[in-house]
Short mmCIF file of C-alpha atoms in Angstrom, two decimals:
data_model
loop_
_atom_site.label_atom_id
_atom_site.label_comp_id
_atom_site.label_asym_id
_atom_site.label_seq_id
_atom_site.Cartn_x
_atom_site.Cartn_y
_atom_site.Cartn_z
CA UNK A 1 -43.10 -30.25 -35.72
CA UNK A 2 -40.64 -28.34 -33.44
CA UNK A 3 -43.37 -25.71 -32.12
CA UNK A 4 -45.72 -28.79 -32.26
CA UNK A 5 -43.11 -30.74 -29.87
CA UNK A 6 -42.33 -27.21 -27.69
CA UNK A 7 -39.41 -26.84 -29.12
CA UNK A 8 -37.90 -30.18 -28.41
CA UNK A 9 -34.33 -31.11 -29.66
CA UNK A 10 -33.94 -32.65 -33.29
CA UNK A 11 -33.45 -36.51 -32.40
CA UNK A 12 -36.98 -36.12 -30.96
CA UNK A 13 -38.58 -34.07 -34.15
CA UNK A 14 -36.45 -36.58 -36.58
CA UNK A 15 -37.86 -39.45 -34.49
CA UNK A 16 -42.06 -38.06 -34.80
CA UNK A 17 -41.10 -37.02 -38.42
CA UNK A 18 -39.59 -40.58 -39.08
CA UNK A 19 -43.31 -42.10 -38.28
CA UNK A 20 -44.56 -40.90 -41.56
CA UNK A 21 -41.90 -39.75 -43.37
CA UNK A 22 -37.85 -40.70 -44.49
CA UNK A 23 -36.24 -37.17 -45.37
CA UNK A 24 -32.53 -37.35 -46.52
CA UNK A 25 -29.97 -35.34 -44.01
CA UNK A 26 -32.76 -35.43 -41.77
CA UNK A 27 -31.17 -34.42 -38.76
CA UNK A 28 -29.53 -31.70 -40.30
CA UNK A 29 -32.22 -30.63 -41.99
CA UNK A 30 -33.88 -30.15 -38.85
CA UNK A 31 -31.30 -29.09 -37.10
CA UNK A 32 -30.97 -26.08 -39.39
CA UNK A 33 -34.26 -25.43 -38.87
CA UNK A 34 -33.99 -25.44 -34.85
CA UNK A 35 -31.15 -22.46 -35.37
CA UNK A 36 -33.65 -19.85 -36.67
CA UNK A 37 -36.56 -20.70 -33.71
CA UNK A 38 -35.84 -17.17 -32.05
CA UNK A 39 -37.44 -19.25 -28.67
CA UNK A 40 -34.78 -21.49 -28.97
CA UNK A 41 -31.85 -18.64 -29.48
CA UNK A 42 -33.56 -16.98 -26.60
CA UNK A 43 -33.14 -19.87 -23.90
CA UNK A 44 -30.37 -21.68 -25.57
CA UNK A 45 -28.12 -19.27 -27.38
CA UNK A 46 -25.62 -19.58 -25.03
CA UNK A 47 -23.26 -16.54 -23.16
CA UNK A 48 -22.45 -13.36 -25.71
CA UNK A 49 -19.03 -13.86 -26.80
CA UNK A 50 -16.90 -11.10 -25.64
CA UNK A 51 -14.88 -8.77 -28.33
CA UNK A 52 -11.50 -10.08 -28.60
CA UNK A 53 -8.55 -8.29 -25.84
CA UNK A 54 -6.50 -5.52 -27.87
CA UNK A 55 -2.91 -6.31 -27.31
CA UNK A 56 -0.85 -6.33 -24.76
CA UNK A 57 1.10 -3.15 -24.38
CA UNK A 58 5.07 -3.76 -24.92
CA UNK A 59 6.25 -3.33 -21.24
CA UNK A 60 4.36 -7.18 -20.65
CA UNK A 61 5.93 -8.83 -23.36
CA UNK A 62 9.69 -7.98 -23.67
CA UNK A 63 11.92 -10.53 -22.49
CA UNK A 64 13.60 -8.14 -20.24
CA UNK A 65 15.39 -8.76 -16.41
CA UNK A 66 12.92 -8.79 -13.59
CA UNK A 67 11.84 -5.26 -12.65
CA UNK A 68 13.00 -3.85 -15.72
CA UNK A 69 9.24 -2.48 -16.59
CA UNK A 70 7.56 -1.89 -13.29
CA UNK A 71 4.38 -1.06 -11.74
CA UNK A 72 4.18 0.84 -8.45
CA UNK A 73 1.13 1.67 -6.12
CA UNK A 74 0.46 1.64 -2.56
CA UNK A 75 -1.63 -0.33 -0.08
CA UNK A 76 -3.53 0.68 3.58
CA UNK A 77 -3.27 1.99 5.63
CA UNK A 78 -2.52 -0.73 8.56
CA UNK A 79 -3.17 -0.26 11.77
CA UNK A 80 0.06 -1.35 14.32
CA UNK A 81 0.66 -0.30 18.07
CA UNK A 82 3.12 1.48 18.90
CA UNK A 83 4.81 2.31 22.17
CA UNK A 84 2.13 2.08 25.09
CA UNK A 85 -0.77 -0.23 23.00
CA UNK A 86 -1.49 3.24 20.93
CA UNK A 87 -2.44 2.49 17.59
CA UNK A 88 -0.53 4.15 14.02
CA UNK A 89 -1.28 3.53 10.61
CA UNK A 90 1.64 2.53 8.02
CA UNK A 91 1.26 1.50 4.43
CA UNK A 92 2.56 -1.11 1.77
CA UNK A 93 4.12 0.69 -1.51
CA UNK A 94 4.16 -1.81 -3.89
CA UNK A 95 5.97 -2.74 -6.85
CA UNK A 96 5.35 -5.27 -9.51
CA UNK A 97 7.84 -6.40 -12.52
CA UNK A 98 5.15 -6.01 -15.51
CA UNK A 99 6.62 -9.21 -17.12
CA UNK A 100 7.14 -11.85 -14.78
CA UNK A 101 4.10 -10.10 -12.04
CA UNK A 102 6.80 -10.67 -9.46
CA UNK A 103 6.15 -8.33 -6.14
CA UNK A 104 8.53 -6.17 -4.08
CA UNK A 105 7.07 -4.99 -0.85
CA UNK A 106 8.49 -2.07 1.05
CA UNK A 107 6.43 -1.05 4.31
CA UNK A 108 6.53 2.42 5.27
CA UNK A 109 5.48 4.58 7.99
CA UNK A 110 4.30 7.30 6.06
CA UNK A 111 2.78 8.68 2.05
CA UNK A 112 5.91 11.33 2.69
CA UNK A 113 8.16 12.56 0.09
CA UNK A 114 10.76 11.52 1.73
CA UNK A 115 9.52 7.77 2.51
CA UNK A 116 8.95 7.07 -1.07
CA UNK A 117 12.30 7.76 -2.37
CA UNK A 118 13.55 5.57 0.66
CA UNK A 119 11.00 2.56 -0.43
CA UNK A 120 12.55 3.63 -3.75
CA UNK A 121 15.85 3.55 -3.08
CA UNK A 122 15.77 0.50 -1.61
CA UNK A 123 14.30 -1.37 -4.33
CA UNK A 124 16.32 -0.21 -6.74
CA UNK A 125 19.59 -1.33 -4.26
CA UNK A 126 18.03 -4.66 -4.16
CA UNK A 127 15.91 -5.36 -7.40
CA UNK A 128 18.60 -3.14 -10.05
CA UNK A 129 17.29 0.15 -11.71
CA UNK A 130 13.94 0.27 -13.34
CA UNK A 131 13.49 1.29 -17.47
CA UNK A 132 9.94 2.69 -16.97
CA UNK A 133 7.57 2.86 -14.12
CA UNK A 134 3.71 2.47 -14.54
CA UNK A 135 1.21 4.12 -11.73
CA UNK A 136 -2.16 5.33 -11.72
CA UNK A 137 -2.71 8.56 -13.28
CA UNK A 138 -2.84 11.01 -9.65
CA UNK A 139 -6.27 13.60 -11.42
CA UNK A 140 -8.87 10.78 -11.10
CA UNK A 141 -7.69 10.07 -6.85
CA UNK A 142 -9.48 13.88 -7.75
CA UNK A 143 -13.13 12.97 -7.97
CA UNK A 144 -12.20 10.74 -4.66
CA UNK A 145 -13.67 11.54 -1.19
CA UNK A 146 -10.88 9.71 0.45
CA UNK A 147 -7.61 11.20 2.42
CA UNK A 148 -5.76 8.00 1.33
CA UNK A 149 -6.07 8.69 -2.67
CA UNK A 150 -5.90 12.28 -2.03
CA UNK A 151 -2.46 11.65 -0.48
CA UNK A 152 -1.40 9.20 -3.37
CA UNK A 153 -2.53 11.89 -5.81
CA UNK A 154 -0.41 14.56 -4.32
CA UNK A 155 2.88 12.10 -4.02
CA UNK A 156 2.64 10.79 -7.49
CA UNK A 157 3.56 14.62 -8.77
CA UNK A 158 5.57 15.49 -6.00
CA UNK A 159 8.55 17.66 -7.66
CA UNK A 160 10.76 16.39 -5.66
CA UNK A 161 10.12 12.87 -6.67
CA UNK A 162 9.59 13.26 -10.10
CA UNK A 163 13.53 15.25 -9.96
CA UNK A 164 14.53 12.32 -8.61
CA UNK A 165 13.14 9.59 -10.93
CA UNK A 166 14.28 12.03 -14.20
CA UNK A 167 17.49 12.06 -12.50
CA UNK A 168 17.73 8.33 -12.38
CA UNK A 169 17.09 7.84 -16.20
CA UNK A 170 13.97 6.58 -15.41
CA UNK A 171 10.60 6.95 -17.30
CA UNK A 172 7.51 7.73 -15.26
CA UNK A 173 4.36 6.29 -17.34
CA UNK A 174 0.87 7.04 -16.06
CA UNK A 175 -2.35 4.98 -17.34
CA UNK A 176 -5.41 7.33 -19.06
CA UNK A 177 -7.46 8.94 -16.20
CA UNK A 178 -11.03 7.00 -15.77
CA UNK A 179 -9.20 3.59 -17.06
CA UNK A 180 -7.91 1.72 -13.91
CA UNK A 181 -7.90 -1.28 -16.06
CA UNK A 182 -4.60 -0.45 -17.65
CA UNK A 183 -3.07 -0.69 -14.29
CA UNK A 184 -4.57 -3.81 -13.94
CA UNK A 185 -1.71 -5.75 -13.83
CA UNK A 186 -0.18 -4.29 -10.61
CA UNK A 187 -3.85 -4.27 -9.02
CA UNK A 188 -4.26 -7.11 -9.10
CA UNK A 189 -1.78 -8.53 -7.17
CA UNK A 190 -2.27 -5.56 -5.36
CA UNK A 191 -5.36 -7.27 -4.68
CA UNK A 192 -3.37 -10.83 -3.49
CA UNK A 193 -1.32 -9.22 -1.40
CA UNK A 194 -4.46 -7.67 0.90
CA UNK A 195 -6.14 -10.76 0.49
CA UNK A 196 -2.72 -13.25 2.33
CA UNK A 197 -2.30 -10.08 4.66
CA UNK A 198 -5.81 -10.36 6.14
CA UNK A 199 -5.75 -14.08 6.42
CA UNK A 200 -2.75 -14.39 8.06
CA UNK A 201 -3.09 -11.11 10.41
CA UNK A 202 -6.77 -11.32 11.45
CA UNK A 203 -7.79 -9.31 14.27
CA UNK A 204 -4.19 -9.01 15.28
CA UNK A 205 -2.66 -5.62 16.07
CA UNK A 206 1.32 -6.31 15.08
CA UNK A 207 4.15 -4.18 16.35
CA UNK A 208 5.78 -2.03 13.05
CA UNK A 209 8.98 -5.04 12.95
CA UNK A 210 6.27 -7.57 12.99
CA UNK A 211 4.14 -6.66 10.56
CA UNK A 212 7.20 -6.01 8.45
CA UNK A 213 8.35 -9.50 8.80
CA UNK A 214 4.69 -10.57 7.60
CA UNK A 215 4.53 -7.97 4.87
CA UNK A 216 8.70 -9.94 3.84
CA UNK A 217 7.19 -12.88 4.25
CA UNK A 218 3.81 -12.58 2.21
CA UNK A 219 6.17 -11.29 -0.26
CA UNK A 220 8.58 -14.35 -1.01
CA UNK A 221 4.90 -16.68 -1.45
CA UNK A 222 3.73 -14.66 -3.80
CA UNK A 223 7.15 -15.10 -5.31
CA UNK A 224 7.00 -18.18 -4.93
CA UNK A 225 3.67 -19.39 -7.04
CA UNK A 226 3.91 -21.29 -10.05
#
């Protein structure tokens, strides 16, 4: 009857069946038969149920002051006007709290070792010293051809930065190579910063100080979200 009625539902089949027969617990029997129909399963079976996600790393779950466990990444380059309307590239160093998802943004003129250390010192002076820093694995950037990724790769493994971090008693961890989802907690916020900057600045060409002001305002807005 189910096929005769072109794979109709249980109510239609039960109504047709009762024209000639009365079947106790008929609806339950009909629904059990429909569940075994491969044609109905194919078109009405619902989406595939994804597997249960694994537990979050402990750094994401431990109760700790803000910015105790930090993710770090770079955004850019952004174009500013410098001097007589000359254009110049700048970057944003992003620090993200792994627990409360707050951000700290530092505008830097380049991606050199000294600028990163200065940005990190400003971050610690305002947010406190972190225990653990998590960042992308620099080795995976060698698979890319862009200059930005190569610079970031070299910066991650710079001996001056590693020595400075070690002297401060901070542990720097790298995510597994070719597993970018492990850095999703800071990658997602990096995308949020980019979106806010893109909608705020649009096609305007700002000076370094003007862009720095906008970046700090973006930081404030993101940190005030519910």
